[in-house]
Structure formats: C-alpha cells, structure tokens
Amino acid sequence: MTTFSRFAVRSRTTLMFALCVFGSAISTSTPAADLDAGKAKAMSCAMCHGANGISQMPGAPNLAGQQAIYVEQQLKHFRSGKRSNEIMGVIAKPLTDTEISDLAAWYESIKVSVVER
C-alpha cells in the first residue's frame, strides 16, 4: 500500500468518524412540548390574556395562535429582564424552560379564524 493510499484510508476513516459524532450531536432533538401541561399552566394567564388566549383586557395581547417561537422568546426575555414589564417580569421569573415551551406550544395550538362582518 502506498503512502497516499494509507493517507486516503486514514482520512476517510477520520472523516466518517467525525461525521458520525458531529451528525449525532446535530440530530439530538429537544423533547416535544406538553400541550396538556401548557393548557394547565395557562390558567394562571387567563385573567389578563383570556381563557382561550383572546384578551378581554386593554393592553394585554392575544396569545391564541401566536407562533410558539415568538411566545417562548418573549417569555424568556421577560424572565431575564431583557424585556421589561412590571407584571410579566414577576410572572415569568419563576418559569422553567419546559414550562415556557409548554405554554408556547399550547397558545400556538389554539386555532384562530377571522370572520367578516
């Protein structure tokens, strides 16, 4: 076997190993959010954001149908203080990442339709 052939085999083996290790790290997925847990947790949000995610209170946004990634990001910003609001800062502070994901998934799962008048 020539020096080039040994180098090619070794390089190919190293590349395959790296792809297997790196590829498995990329494909590791986070667990799916729990809609039931999100719905249960959302009961504490209902006073301002409505039982179905449609707010009846001025100044409180509708959460029904919002994309989960948006709700997650906003709750994490409230929790960290990056986004400021007296009420939401206090409410978001004790939430875990799992609870935030569950809430976000629940609100995203609520179907919203527009009805012409």
PDB file of C-alpha atoms in Angstrom:
ATOM      1  CA  MET A   1       0.000   0.000   0.000  1.00  0.00           C
ATOM      2  CA  THR A   2       1.435   3.373  -0.967  1.00  0.00           C
ATOM      3  CA  THR A   3       1.763   6.289   1.400  1.00  0.00           C
ATOM      4  CA  PHE A   4      -1.007   8.103  -0.473  1.00  0.00           C
ATOM      5  CA  SER A   5      -3.363   5.107  -0.158  1.00  0.00           C
ATOM      6  CA  ARG A   6      -2.761   4.837   3.595  1.00  0.00           C
ATOM      7  CA  PHE A   7      -3.338   8.573   3.963  1.00  0.00           C
ATOM      8  CA  ALA A   8      -6.575   8.354   1.961  1.00  0.00           C
ATOM      9  CA  VAL A   9      -7.881   5.439   4.048  1.00  0.00           C
ATOM     10  CA  ARG A  10      -6.958   7.154   7.313  1.00  0.00           C
ATOM     11  CA  SER A  11      -8.516  10.443   6.162  1.00  0.00           C
ATOM     12  CA  ARG A  12     -11.699   8.687   5.054  1.00  0.00           C
ATOM     13  CA  THR A  13     -11.942   6.837   8.380  1.00  0.00           C
ATOM     14  CA  THR A  14     -11.377  10.039  10.347  1.00  0.00           C
ATOM     15  CA  LEU A  15     -13.957  11.876   8.248  1.00  0.00           C
ATOM     16  CA  MET A  16     -16.559   9.128   8.738  1.00  0.00           C
ATOM     17  CA  PHE A  17     -15.949   9.119  12.490  1.00  0.00           C
ATOM     18  CA  ALA A  18     -16.262  12.913  12.669  1.00  0.00           C
ATOM     19  CA  LEU A  19     -19.487  12.859  10.658  1.00  0.00           C
ATOM     20  CA  CYS A  20     -20.991  10.199  12.915  1.00  0.00           C
ATOM     21  CA  VAL A  21     -20.100  12.079  16.094  1.00  0.00           C
ATOM     22  CA  PHE A  22     -20.972  15.540  14.800  1.00  0.00           C
ATOM     23  CA  GLY A  23     -24.092  14.337  12.998  1.00  0.00           C
ATOM     24  CA  SER A  24     -25.497  12.722  16.130  1.00  0.00           C
ATOM     25  CA  ALA A  25     -24.943  15.937  18.064  1.00  0.00           C
ATOM     26  CA  ILE A  26     -26.879  17.914  15.457  1.00  0.00           C
ATOM     27  CA  SER A  27     -29.770  15.481  15.255  1.00  0.00           C
ATOM     28  CA  THR A  28     -30.350  15.427  19.003  1.00  0.00           C
ATOM     29  CA  SER A  29     -33.801  16.920  19.373  1.00  0.00           C
ATOM     30  CA  THR A  30     -35.455  18.532  22.323  1.00  0.00           C
ATOM     31  CA  PRO A  31     -38.456  16.752  23.786  1.00  0.00           C
ATOM     32  CA  ALA A  32     -41.836  17.763  22.418  1.00  0.00           C
ATOM     33  CA  ALA A  33     -43.786  20.282  24.439  1.00  0.00           C
ATOM     34  CA  ASP A  34     -46.665  19.000  26.556  1.00  0.00           C
ATOM     35  CA  LEU A  35     -49.906  20.674  25.418  1.00  0.00           C
ATOM     36  CA  ASP A  36     -51.854  19.475  28.461  1.00  0.00           C
ATOM     37  CA  ALA A  37     -49.242  20.915  30.807  1.00  0.00           C
ATOM     38  CA  GLY A  38     -49.265  24.153  28.802  1.00  0.00           C
ATOM     39  CA  LYS A  39     -53.058  24.368  28.978  1.00  0.00           C
ATOM     40  CA  ALA A  40     -52.991  23.790  32.746  1.00  0.00           C
ATOM     41  CA  LYS A  41     -50.237  26.376  33.244  1.00  0.00           C
ATOM     42  CA  ALA A  42     -52.136  28.866  31.053  1.00  0.00           C
ATOM     43  CA  MET A  43     -54.960  29.005  33.596  1.00  0.00           C
ATOM     44  CA  SER A  44     -52.839  31.486  35.554  1.00  0.00           C
ATOM     45  CA  CYS A  45     -52.565  33.645  32.398  1.00  0.00           C
ATOM     46  CA  ALA A  46     -56.322  33.725  31.785  1.00  0.00           C
ATOM     47  CA  MET A  47     -57.088  36.761  33.929  1.00  0.00           C
ATOM     48  CA  CYS A  48     -55.210  39.037  31.519  1.00  0.00           C
ATOM     49  CA  HIS A  49     -54.903  37.009  28.302  1.00  0.00           C
ATOM     50  CA  GLY A  50     -58.307  35.268  28.393  1.00  0.00           C
ATOM     51  CA  ALA A  51     -59.175  31.626  28.994  1.00  0.00           C
ATOM     52  CA  ASN A  52     -58.873  30.908  25.272  1.00  0.00           C
ATOM     53  CA  GLY A  53     -55.893  33.193  24.670  1.00  0.00           C
ATOM     54  CA  ILE A  54     -58.064  36.069  23.427  1.00  0.00           C
ATOM     55  CA  SER A  55     -57.591  39.008  25.751  1.00  0.00           C
ATOM     56  CA  GLN A  56     -60.529  40.975  27.077  1.00  0.00           C
ATOM     57  CA  MET A  57     -58.234  43.367  28.916  1.00  0.00           C
ATOM     58  CA  PRO A  58     -56.904  46.505  27.211  1.00  0.00           C
ATOM     59  CA  GLY A  59     -53.131  46.397  26.877  1.00  0.00           C
ATOM     60  CA  ALA A  60     -52.850  42.615  27.216  1.00  0.00           C
ATOM     61  CA  PRO A  61     -52.072  40.938  23.887  1.00  0.00           C
ATOM     62  CA  ASN A  62     -53.924  37.991  22.414  1.00  0.00           C
ATOM     63  CA  LEU A  63     -51.790  34.866  22.681  1.00  0.00           C
ATOM     64  CA  ALA A  64     -54.023  32.400  20.820  1.00  0.00           C
ATOM     65  CA  GLY A  65     -52.456  31.321  17.546  1.00  0.00           C
ATOM     66  CA  GLN A  66     -49.132  33.066  18.202  1.00  0.00           C
ATOM     67  CA  GLN A  67     -46.110  31.158  16.934  1.00  0.00           C
ATOM     68  CA  ALA A  68     -44.503  29.162  19.728  1.00  0.00           C
ATOM     69  CA  ILE A  69     -41.042  30.508  18.977  1.00  0.00           C
ATOM     70  CA  TYR A  70     -42.302  34.076  19.479  1.00  0.00           C
ATOM     71  CA  VAL A  71     -44.095  33.324  22.769  1.00  0.00           C
ATOM     72  CA  GLU A  72     -41.043  31.422  24.049  1.00  0.00           C
ATOM     73  CA  GLN A  73     -38.682  34.222  23.147  1.00  0.00           C
ATOM     74  CA  GLN A  74     -40.841  36.886  24.777  1.00  0.00           C
ATOM     75  CA  LEU A  75     -41.334  34.905  27.994  1.00  0.00           C
ATOM     76  CA  LYS A  76     -37.588  34.271  28.223  1.00  0.00           C
ATOM     77  CA  HIS A  77     -36.923  37.984  27.664  1.00  0.00           C
ATOM     78  CA  PHE A  78     -39.379  38.887  30.451  1.00  0.00           C
ATOM     79  CA  ARG A  79     -37.770  36.276  32.707  1.00  0.00           C
ATOM     80  CA  SER A  80     -34.245  37.589  32.107  1.00  0.00           C
ATOM     81  CA  GLY A  81     -35.217  41.252  32.293  1.00  0.00           C
ATOM     82  CA  LYS A  82     -34.237  41.872  28.664  1.00  0.00           C
ATOM     83  CA  ARG A  83     -37.864  42.892  28.099  1.00  0.00           C
ATOM     84  CA  SER A  84     -39.432  44.956  30.856  1.00  0.00           C
ATOM     85  CA  ASN A  85     -42.985  44.877  32.167  1.00  0.00           C
ATOM     86  CA  GLU A  86     -43.880  45.050  35.855  1.00  0.00           C
ATOM     87  CA  ILE A  87     -46.461  42.281  35.717  1.00  0.00           C
ATOM     88  CA  MET A  88     -44.853  39.930  33.175  1.00  0.00           C
ATOM     89  CA  GLY A  89     -41.432  40.234  34.788  1.00  0.00           C
ATOM     90  CA  VAL A  90     -42.825  38.855  38.043  1.00  0.00           C
ATOM     91  CA  ILE A  91     -44.911  36.172  36.333  1.00  0.00           C
ATOM     92  CA  ALA A  92     -42.149  34.925  34.001  1.00  0.00           C
ATOM     93  CA  LYS A  93     -39.336  34.932  36.567  1.00  0.00           C
ATOM     94  CA  PRO A  94     -40.106  31.502  38.146  1.00  0.00           C
ATOM     95  CA  LEU A  95     -40.994  29.749  34.859  1.00  0.00           C
ATOM     96  CA  THR A  96     -38.688  26.943  33.748  1.00  0.00           C
ATOM     97  CA  ASP A  97     -37.691  26.453  30.118  1.00  0.00           C
ATOM     98  CA  THR A  98     -40.011  23.431  29.981  1.00  0.00           C
ATOM     99  CA  GLU A  99     -42.964  25.417  31.311  1.00  0.00           C
ATOM    100  CA  ILE A 100     -42.274  28.180  28.802  1.00  0.00           C
ATOM    101  CA  SER A 101     -42.141  25.640  25.944  1.00  0.00           C
ATOM    102  CA  ASP A 102     -45.380  24.046  27.123  1.00  0.00           C
ATOM    103  CA  LEU A 103     -47.152  27.410  27.338  1.00  0.00           C
ATOM    104  CA  ALA A 104     -45.881  28.477  23.933  1.00  0.00           C
ATOM    105  CA  ALA A 105     -46.992  25.210  22.335  1.00  0.00           C
ATOM    106  CA  TRP A 106     -50.431  25.486  23.952  1.00  0.00           C
ATOM    107  CA  TYR A 107     -51.030  29.025  22.683  1.00  0.00           C
ATOM    108  CA  GLU A 108     -49.774  28.104  19.210  1.00  0.00           C
ATOM    109  CA  SER A 109     -52.170  25.134  19.108  1.00  0.00           C
ATOM    110  CA  ILE A 110     -55.240  27.357  19.562  1.00  0.00           C
ATOM    111  CA  LYS A 111     -56.810  27.882  16.147  1.00  0.00           C
ATOM    112  CA  VAL A 112     -57.866  31.427  15.358  1.00  0.00           C
ATOM    113  CA  SER A 113     -60.169  32.356  12.490  1.00  0.00           C
ATOM    114  CA  VAL A 114     -61.234  35.651  11.050  1.00  0.00           C
ATOM    115  CA  VAL A 115     -64.935  36.255  10.499  1.00  0.00           C
ATOM    116  CA  GLU A 116     -66.056  39.025   8.193  1.00  0.00           C
ATOM    117  CA  ARG A 117     -68.845  41.238   9.461  1.00  0.00           C
TER     118      ARG A 117
END
